[in-house]
Amino acid sequence: MAQDKKVEQITNMEDDFAQWYTDICRKAELVEYASVKGFTILRPYGYAIWENIQRIMDGEFKKTGHENVAMPVLIPESLLKKEGELVNGFAPEVAWVTMGGSEKLEERLAFRPTSETMFCDHWHNVLQTYRQLPMLYNQWCSVIRWEKTTRPFLRSREFWWQEGHTIHETAEEARAETEQQLKCYADFFENVLAIPVVPGRKTEKEKFAGAEATYTVECMMKDRKALQGATSHYFGDKFSRAYDVTFAGRDNKLQYPFQTSWGSTTRMIGAVIMTHGDNNGLVLPPRIAPVQAVVIPIAAHKKPEVAEAAKELKARLLAIDVRTKLDDSDQSMGWKCAEYEMRGVPLRIEIGPRDLENGQCCIVRRDNGEKTFVALDTLESAVKELLDRIHDNMLERARANLEENTFDLSTWEEVKEMASGRGGFARTKWCGSRECELGMKEKAGVSSRCMPLHQSGTKGKCVFCGKEATTDIYWGVAY
Ligand SMILES: [Zn+2]
């Protein structure tokens, strides 16, 4: 049967999680490989998910006064090199343009790996007085990082993202901005992507090149590996000094502004796949699903009224802004069920001759397979409610996965046993030394994920050296 064949195409996640992931990316038509090695094409269905993410997130950024801009894709080498730490951090991954037409360029131009330098150069030119501050900018674009190994959404040489860049009159304001945007990401992950997060601060070793502090939201995938969801950085006035960005302060003296940047990428789609997907395919959180409900008429060729009723259901749902698709094609019912299941459509609405007689339709949830019969005159409220319930259920399930697989451990041997076994997050105490962090990587096979914002406040001993600890910390095996 066509239905069985469709499902067979996806490897079981228990057998091979990596292959299961790749199968979903390809079979659900989210991405395709491009002819340039390491580059991917976002196909219409994948791009539609990204568009929904962009629309909702952009709305949140604008609520707090951020404005979108567009910076050039190329950065002169001399400009990129002005801030040593940043360029050292990114140097191995920078792609260069050396020719313009048939002429060799006098100076190499870098494809942007990130745009701090461009923003600083611009602010150097336009900033004059404290009255212009804060400048709260964001841009939606793609960047290039010449990665050695690539995987759809998780690591590719070009990826799409938003990068927020702001400058402020005081350090306090810039720090508050860094924290506000981290909270914005945490809320977005939970309220839109149905993914619970551990918000926290990165260690000195793991922080962004050139930042004073990097904050992150860490998520746990279904294979119990960690994925860094989004990051928010505080730069102090380091870049301002490197790029000579100054303004006349309230005392009329020249000052350096304080800076932040924060970013999230198409990686979030990878997180959605690996947090919610199952062996039948994608399971999409309703708020970003390109199609929230698919209407399928049954035996419509025998009863034209059924075809009419299905069209009407679609029109009614579109009228209340539920993204709805009608599939009245001649594919079999089995094929259609498997297809929309694989594509992760949250609701499947079936209507046949008997349903029509009874004044009802049958609604099937993608997240748990539950079927309910809904009276046609309550369609709108029933669908809205079901979409919300699906979101809540998906978030709760993901939260259970996170909580059940987070372990409070006190020795590196225990962490090693966890990491080399079923996996998960280890929450331990840490003394703060780089040696112990490197030791954990070498001996226990884990990297530090973050020092959580919510600290237990209890004292204890470092998981590695046994000396007095200064912080709680999460460890895991990460994507
Ligand atoms: Zn230690």
XYZ file of C-alpha atoms and ligand atoms in Angstrom:
480
model
C 0.000 0.000 0.000
C 1.102 3.526 -0.723
C 0.657 4.484 2.926
C 3.046 1.821 4.179
C 5.605 2.690 1.560
C 5.620 6.353 2.537
C 6.246 5.590 6.195
C 8.904 3.009 5.376
C 11.000 5.717 3.777
C 11.848 7.195 7.177
C 14.460 5.353 9.239
C 13.378 4.605 12.818
C 14.898 7.128 15.209
C 15.731 4.323 17.664
C 17.821 2.600 14.976
C 19.714 5.587 13.632
C 18.805 9.045 14.910
C 21.096 10.874 12.456
C 19.628 9.055 9.463
C 16.086 9.575 10.790
C 16.827 13.311 10.949
C 18.227 13.481 7.426
C 15.306 11.425 6.101
C 12.810 13.903 7.545
C 14.676 16.909 6.154
C 14.630 15.404 2.670
C 11.294 13.551 2.588
C 9.266 16.385 4.091
C 10.876 18.575 1.418
C 12.363 21.081 3.855
C 15.826 21.283 2.278
C 17.824 19.959 -0.615
C 21.553 19.927 -1.140
C 22.896 22.514 -3.580
C 25.578 21.965 -6.196
C 27.986 24.069 -4.096
C 29.408 21.728 -1.468
C 28.184 22.410 2.055
C 25.359 24.692 0.934
C 21.658 23.880 1.206
C 18.510 25.107 -0.472
C 15.541 25.937 1.720
C 12.597 24.486 -0.200
C 9.122 26.104 -0.066
C 7.891 24.052 2.906
C 11.082 24.671 4.888
C 11.111 28.333 3.943
C 7.462 28.717 4.977
C 8.408 27.515 8.476
C 11.246 30.064 8.509
C 8.854 32.803 7.374
C 6.504 32.066 10.267
C 9.434 32.127 12.695
C 10.602 35.444 11.217
C 7.160 37.056 11.315
C 6.478 36.212 14.951
C 9.985 36.941 16.215
C 10.241 40.176 14.259
C 6.989 41.316 15.880
C 8.510 40.678 19.310
C 11.693 42.617 18.442
C 9.623 45.579 17.272
C 7.592 45.648 20.489
C 10.837 46.590 22.283
C 11.800 49.279 19.784
C 14.159 47.446 17.427
C 14.417 48.481 13.783
C 15.510 46.391 10.814
C 18.397 47.418 8.576
C 20.394 45.826 5.742
C 24.179 45.802 5.777
C 26.511 44.814 2.906
C 27.376 41.136 2.535
C 31.108 41.895 2.080
C 33.543 43.235 4.676
C 36.967 44.706 3.747
C 39.786 42.702 5.326
C 41.247 45.759 7.071
C 37.902 46.434 8.753
C 37.459 42.838 9.880
C 40.952 42.814 11.392
C 40.486 45.844 13.623
C 39.198 43.748 16.515
C 41.723 40.977 17.128
C 39.673 38.509 19.162
C 36.742 38.506 16.760
C 38.895 37.937 13.707
C 40.902 35.196 15.430
C 37.680 33.484 16.457
C 36.269 33.478 12.945
C 39.418 33.356 10.772
C 39.327 29.603 10.029
C 35.774 29.919 8.683
C 35.950 33.079 6.567
C 35.374 32.886 2.796
C 37.065 35.559 0.694
C 36.358 37.448 -2.520
C 39.594 38.282 -4.344
C 38.402 39.137 -7.840
C 35.996 41.776 -9.177
C 35.156 40.756 -12.713
C 38.510 39.996 -14.293
C 40.505 42.270 -11.999
C 42.255 41.272 -8.839
C 40.990 43.359 -5.919
C 43.463 45.587 -4.088
C 42.049 44.379 -0.809
C 40.418 41.031 -0.088
C 36.746 41.168 0.896
C 35.293 38.737 3.435
C 31.820 37.277 3.144
C 30.269 38.272 6.451
C 30.501 35.497 9.069
C 28.725 37.945 11.428
C 28.301 41.729 11.143
C 29.633 43.397 14.317
C 32.361 45.063 12.263
C 29.939 46.515 9.691
C 27.655 47.911 12.371
C 30.600 49.454 14.227
C 31.934 51.031 11.040
C 28.495 52.501 10.349
C 28.107 53.828 13.882
C 31.580 55.344 13.666
C 30.205 57.428 10.783
C 26.757 58.382 12.045
C 26.898 58.532 15.837
C 27.430 62.014 17.289
C 25.466 62.602 20.447
C 23.889 60.736 23.354
C 20.533 61.931 22.021
C 20.811 59.309 19.251
C 21.146 56.480 21.760
C 20.191 53.745 22.099
C 20.426 52.484 18.518
C 18.493 49.227 18.427
C 19.130 47.467 15.113
C 18.439 44.042 13.694
C 18.928 42.439 10.319
C 17.512 39.293 8.696
C 20.078 37.870 6.306
C 22.353 34.948 5.590
C 25.989 34.577 6.630
C 28.794 32.336 5.457
C 31.049 30.225 7.658
C 33.269 27.701 5.903
C 32.432 24.683 8.054
C 34.237 21.391 7.431
C 31.332 19.070 8.126
C 27.768 20.080 7.388
C 24.233 18.891 8.266
C 20.916 20.379 7.184
C 19.847 23.267 9.487
C 22.474 22.366 12.122
C 25.675 23.274 10.325
C 25.987 24.567 6.788
C 28.334 26.948 5.055
C 25.556 29.455 4.520
C 22.698 29.834 6.964
C 19.862 32.288 7.501
C 19.496 34.167 10.724
C 18.720 37.409 12.452
C 21.488 39.367 14.089
C 20.555 42.122 16.501
C 23.142 44.835 17.176
C 22.642 47.633 19.658
C 24.618 50.446 21.257
C 23.755 52.208 24.493
C 24.831 55.168 26.564
C 25.589 53.119 29.682
C 26.865 49.648 30.538
C 23.742 49.021 32.655
C 21.457 49.669 29.680
C 23.487 47.372 27.436
C 23.485 44.625 30.052
C 19.721 44.991 30.433
C 19.345 44.697 26.648
C 21.420 41.476 26.615
C 19.179 39.988 29.304
C 15.960 41.236 27.713
C 16.827 39.586 24.380
C 17.800 36.342 26.090
C 14.379 36.316 27.753
C 12.798 37.115 24.383
C 14.444 33.977 22.940
C 13.486 31.818 25.924
C 9.847 32.939 25.602
C 9.886 32.387 21.849
C 11.211 28.847 22.217
C 8.526 27.930 24.747
C 5.547 29.898 23.437
C 6.103 29.442 19.714
C 8.349 26.425 19.145
C 7.031 24.473 22.179
C 10.640 23.818 23.249
C 11.602 24.248 26.924
C 15.037 25.799 27.470
C 17.740 26.149 30.091
C 18.761 29.825 30.013
C 22.218 30.581 31.284
C 25.639 32.059 30.788
C 28.427 30.500 28.716
C 31.817 29.868 30.298
C 34.865 31.954 29.304
C 35.937 29.089 27.059
C 32.616 28.843 25.232
C 31.697 32.522 24.925
C 31.549 34.431 21.619
C 34.911 35.726 20.338
C 35.365 39.249 21.680
C 32.353 39.272 24.023
C 32.531 40.103 27.721
C 29.644 37.757 28.385
C 27.604 35.356 26.273
C 24.187 34.085 27.319
C 22.426 31.129 25.753
C 19.238 29.115 25.728
C 20.096 25.396 25.695
C 17.628 22.745 24.567
C 17.572 18.961 24.796
C 16.784 16.948 21.692
C 14.968 13.574 21.658
C 18.300 11.742 21.517
C 19.190 13.610 24.745
C 21.916 15.651 23.088
C 22.160 19.392 23.662
C 21.494 22.059 21.078
C 22.396 25.720 21.594
C 19.182 27.515 20.649
C 20.128 31.196 20.483
C 22.730 33.495 22.015
C 22.894 37.034 23.389
C 26.202 38.831 23.927
C 27.389 41.786 25.989
C 30.504 43.483 24.576
C 31.120 46.319 26.994
C 32.866 49.116 25.065
C 35.533 46.893 23.540
C 34.361 47.104 19.924
C 33.519 50.801 20.282
C 37.143 51.424 21.209
C 38.501 49.178 18.452
C 36.357 50.896 15.808
C 36.489 54.377 17.307
C 32.741 54.720 17.820
C 32.185 57.777 20.006
C 29.502 60.257 21.029
C 29.317 63.519 22.905
C 27.894 62.653 26.328
C 25.654 64.700 28.588
C 28.791 66.389 29.949
C 29.806 67.180 26.335
C 32.842 64.893 26.583
C 33.527 62.157 24.044
C 32.499 58.705 25.256
C 32.375 55.154 23.958
C 28.937 53.488 23.762
C 28.287 50.014 25.207
C 27.300 47.304 22.792
C 25.323 44.059 22.465
C 24.555 41.543 19.749
C 22.179 38.581 19.704
C 21.295 35.972 17.126
C 19.126 33.025 16.238
C 19.216 30.961 13.072
C 17.514 28.389 10.839
C 19.026 25.931 13.318
C 15.783 26.429 15.228
C 14.072 24.329 12.541
C 16.549 21.530 13.282
C 15.653 21.891 16.973
C 11.948 21.617 16.151
C 12.518 18.437 14.114
C 14.623 16.765 16.819
C 12.432 17.874 19.741
C 9.036 16.902 18.370
C 9.429 14.542 15.403
C 8.566 10.852 15.503
C 8.916 7.782 13.308
C 6.078 8.939 11.057
C 7.821 12.226 10.326
C 7.666 15.850 11.394
C 5.439 17.070 14.201
C 5.163 20.832 13.820
C 4.219 23.232 16.596
C 0.942 24.826 15.401
C 2.214 28.423 15.637
C 4.887 27.899 12.966
C 3.232 25.173 10.871
C 2.845 26.367 7.243
C -0.396 24.360 7.126
C -2.202 24.159 10.462
C -5.148 22.104 9.213
C -5.666 19.998 6.121
C -9.247 19.290 5.029
C -9.786 15.960 3.268
C -13.165 15.104 1.725
C -14.068 11.386 1.764
C -15.936 9.730 -1.131
C -16.596 13.151 -2.640
C -16.904 11.651 -6.125
C -20.071 9.875 -4.985
C -21.532 12.897 -3.221
C -20.905 16.389 -4.625
C -22.277 17.897 -1.373
C -19.207 16.512 0.421
C -16.866 18.359 -1.940
C -18.858 21.540 -1.353
C -18.837 21.075 2.422
C -15.049 20.540 2.413
C -14.556 23.791 0.493
C -16.756 25.589 2.965
C -14.772 24.218 5.930
C -11.589 25.543 4.368
C -13.116 28.984 3.749
C -14.412 29.214 7.323
C -11.000 28.335 8.785
C -9.145 30.739 6.495
C -11.568 33.446 7.651
C -10.337 33.017 11.243
C -6.665 32.954 10.103
C -6.099 29.237 10.474
C -3.632 28.279 7.723
C -5.710 25.672 5.913
C -5.223 23.470 2.892
C -7.862 21.466 1.052
C -6.679 18.211 -0.511
C -9.365 17.020 -2.922
C -6.816 15.348 -5.211
C -7.361 11.794 -6.470
C -4.656 10.324 -4.202
C -5.872 7.558 -1.895
C -6.975 8.363 1.652
C -4.090 6.225 2.947
C -1.561 8.212 0.940
C -2.988 11.516 2.130
C -2.962 10.480 5.794
C 0.682 9.367 5.588
C 1.708 12.447 3.614
C 0.292 15.046 6.020
C 1.449 13.039 8.981
C 4.970 13.068 7.551
C 4.748 16.816 6.934
C 3.701 17.357 10.545
C 0.393 19.128 9.839
C -1.162 19.594 13.320
C -4.791 18.830 12.373
C -6.370 16.598 9.751
C -10.048 17.295 9.194
C -12.024 14.572 7.442
C -15.550 14.936 6.142
C -17.576 12.203 4.403
C -21.202 11.532 3.457
C -22.126 10.149 6.882
C -20.442 13.034 8.706
C -22.407 15.465 6.581
C -25.688 13.719 7.467
C -24.748 13.951 11.148
C -23.688 17.604 10.862
C -20.129 16.864 11.990
C -16.537 16.344 10.863
C -13.736 14.193 12.221
C -10.583 15.928 13.462
C -7.354 13.967 14.006
C -4.430 15.428 15.992
C -0.892 14.883 14.711
C 0.735 15.098 18.139
C -1.103 12.161 19.741
C -3.326 10.662 17.025
C -6.481 11.501 19.000
C -9.715 11.609 16.967
C -12.662 13.807 17.847
C -15.974 14.410 16.136
C -16.850 18.076 16.061
C -20.259 19.591 15.274
C -19.910 21.664 12.118
C -21.408 24.752 13.743
C -18.659 24.773 16.403
C -15.796 24.249 13.949
C -14.027 27.575 14.521
C -13.834 27.424 18.295
C -12.996 23.702 18.279
C -10.071 24.128 15.866
C -8.640 27.136 17.734
C -8.831 25.246 20.993
C -7.273 22.093 19.557
C -4.329 24.043 18.123
C -3.648 25.568 21.544
C -3.950 22.176 23.235
C -1.508 20.642 20.768
C 1.023 23.373 21.547
C 0.622 22.821 25.294
C 0.890 19.060 24.957
C 4.020 19.283 22.798
C 5.664 21.667 25.270
C 4.797 19.414 28.216
C 6.150 16.334 26.485
C 9.390 18.107 25.616
C 9.642 19.405 29.184
C 9.232 15.885 30.528
C 12.088 14.731 28.256
C 14.291 17.561 29.562
C 13.463 16.984 33.226
C 13.634 13.190 33.164
C 17.042 13.322 31.518
C 18.677 16.016 33.644
C 20.702 14.499 36.458
C 22.276 16.081 39.535
C 25.710 14.481 39.661
C 28.771 15.092 41.795
C 31.726 13.282 40.205
C 33.139 13.280 36.693
C 32.953 9.470 36.666
C 29.176 9.686 37.090
C 28.999 12.260 34.299
C 31.058 10.020 32.044
C 28.774 7.074 32.754
C 25.725 9.176 31.878
C 27.260 10.657 28.719
C 28.537 7.352 27.369
C 25.276 5.613 28.230
C 21.799 6.930 27.500
C 22.895 10.568 27.550
C 21.255 13.669 28.989
C 22.285 16.798 30.880
C 24.447 16.610 33.975
C 23.892 19.417 36.479
C 26.894 19.733 38.761
C 28.958 22.165 40.813
C 32.052 23.726 39.272
C 34.991 25.725 40.583
C 35.141 27.912 37.462
C 38.577 26.854 36.240
C 39.348 26.258 32.590
C 41.459 23.204 33.494
C 38.465 21.465 35.029
C 36.320 22.344 32.016
C 38.956 20.895 29.658
C 39.270 17.897 31.954
C 35.535 17.236 31.724
C 35.788 17.244 27.937
C 38.750 14.906 27.936
C 37.698 12.478 30.659
C 33.905 12.602 30.712
C 33.364 13.457 27.037
C 31.055 16.429 27.675
C 31.180 20.159 27.003
C 29.833 22.839 29.296
C 26.389 23.994 28.167
C 25.778 26.918 30.517
C 25.823 28.220 34.056
C 22.056 28.437 34.610
C 20.454 31.775 35.478
C 18.499 29.926 38.162
C 21.237 28.925 40.585
C 20.461 26.497 43.388
C 22.381 28.646 45.838
C 23.759 25.546 47.546
C 27.467 25.163 48.134
C 29.390 22.085 47.080
C 32.521 20.689 45.501
C 33.717 21.013 41.913
C 32.725 17.963 39.879
C 36.277 17.631 38.554
C 38.861 18.833 41.097
C 36.811 18.540 44.295
C 37.716 22.063 45.416
C 35.116 24.538 46.564
C 32.603 25.278 43.769
C 31.426 28.730 42.746
C 28.532 27.915 40.426
C 26.019 25.364 39.159
C 26.730 24.246 35.607
C 25.163 22.046 32.919
C 27.189 19.556 30.865
C 26.177 17.507 27.850
C 27.090 16.184 24.451
C 26.150 18.883 21.980
C 25.258 19.264 18.314
Zn 37.457 22.393 39.580
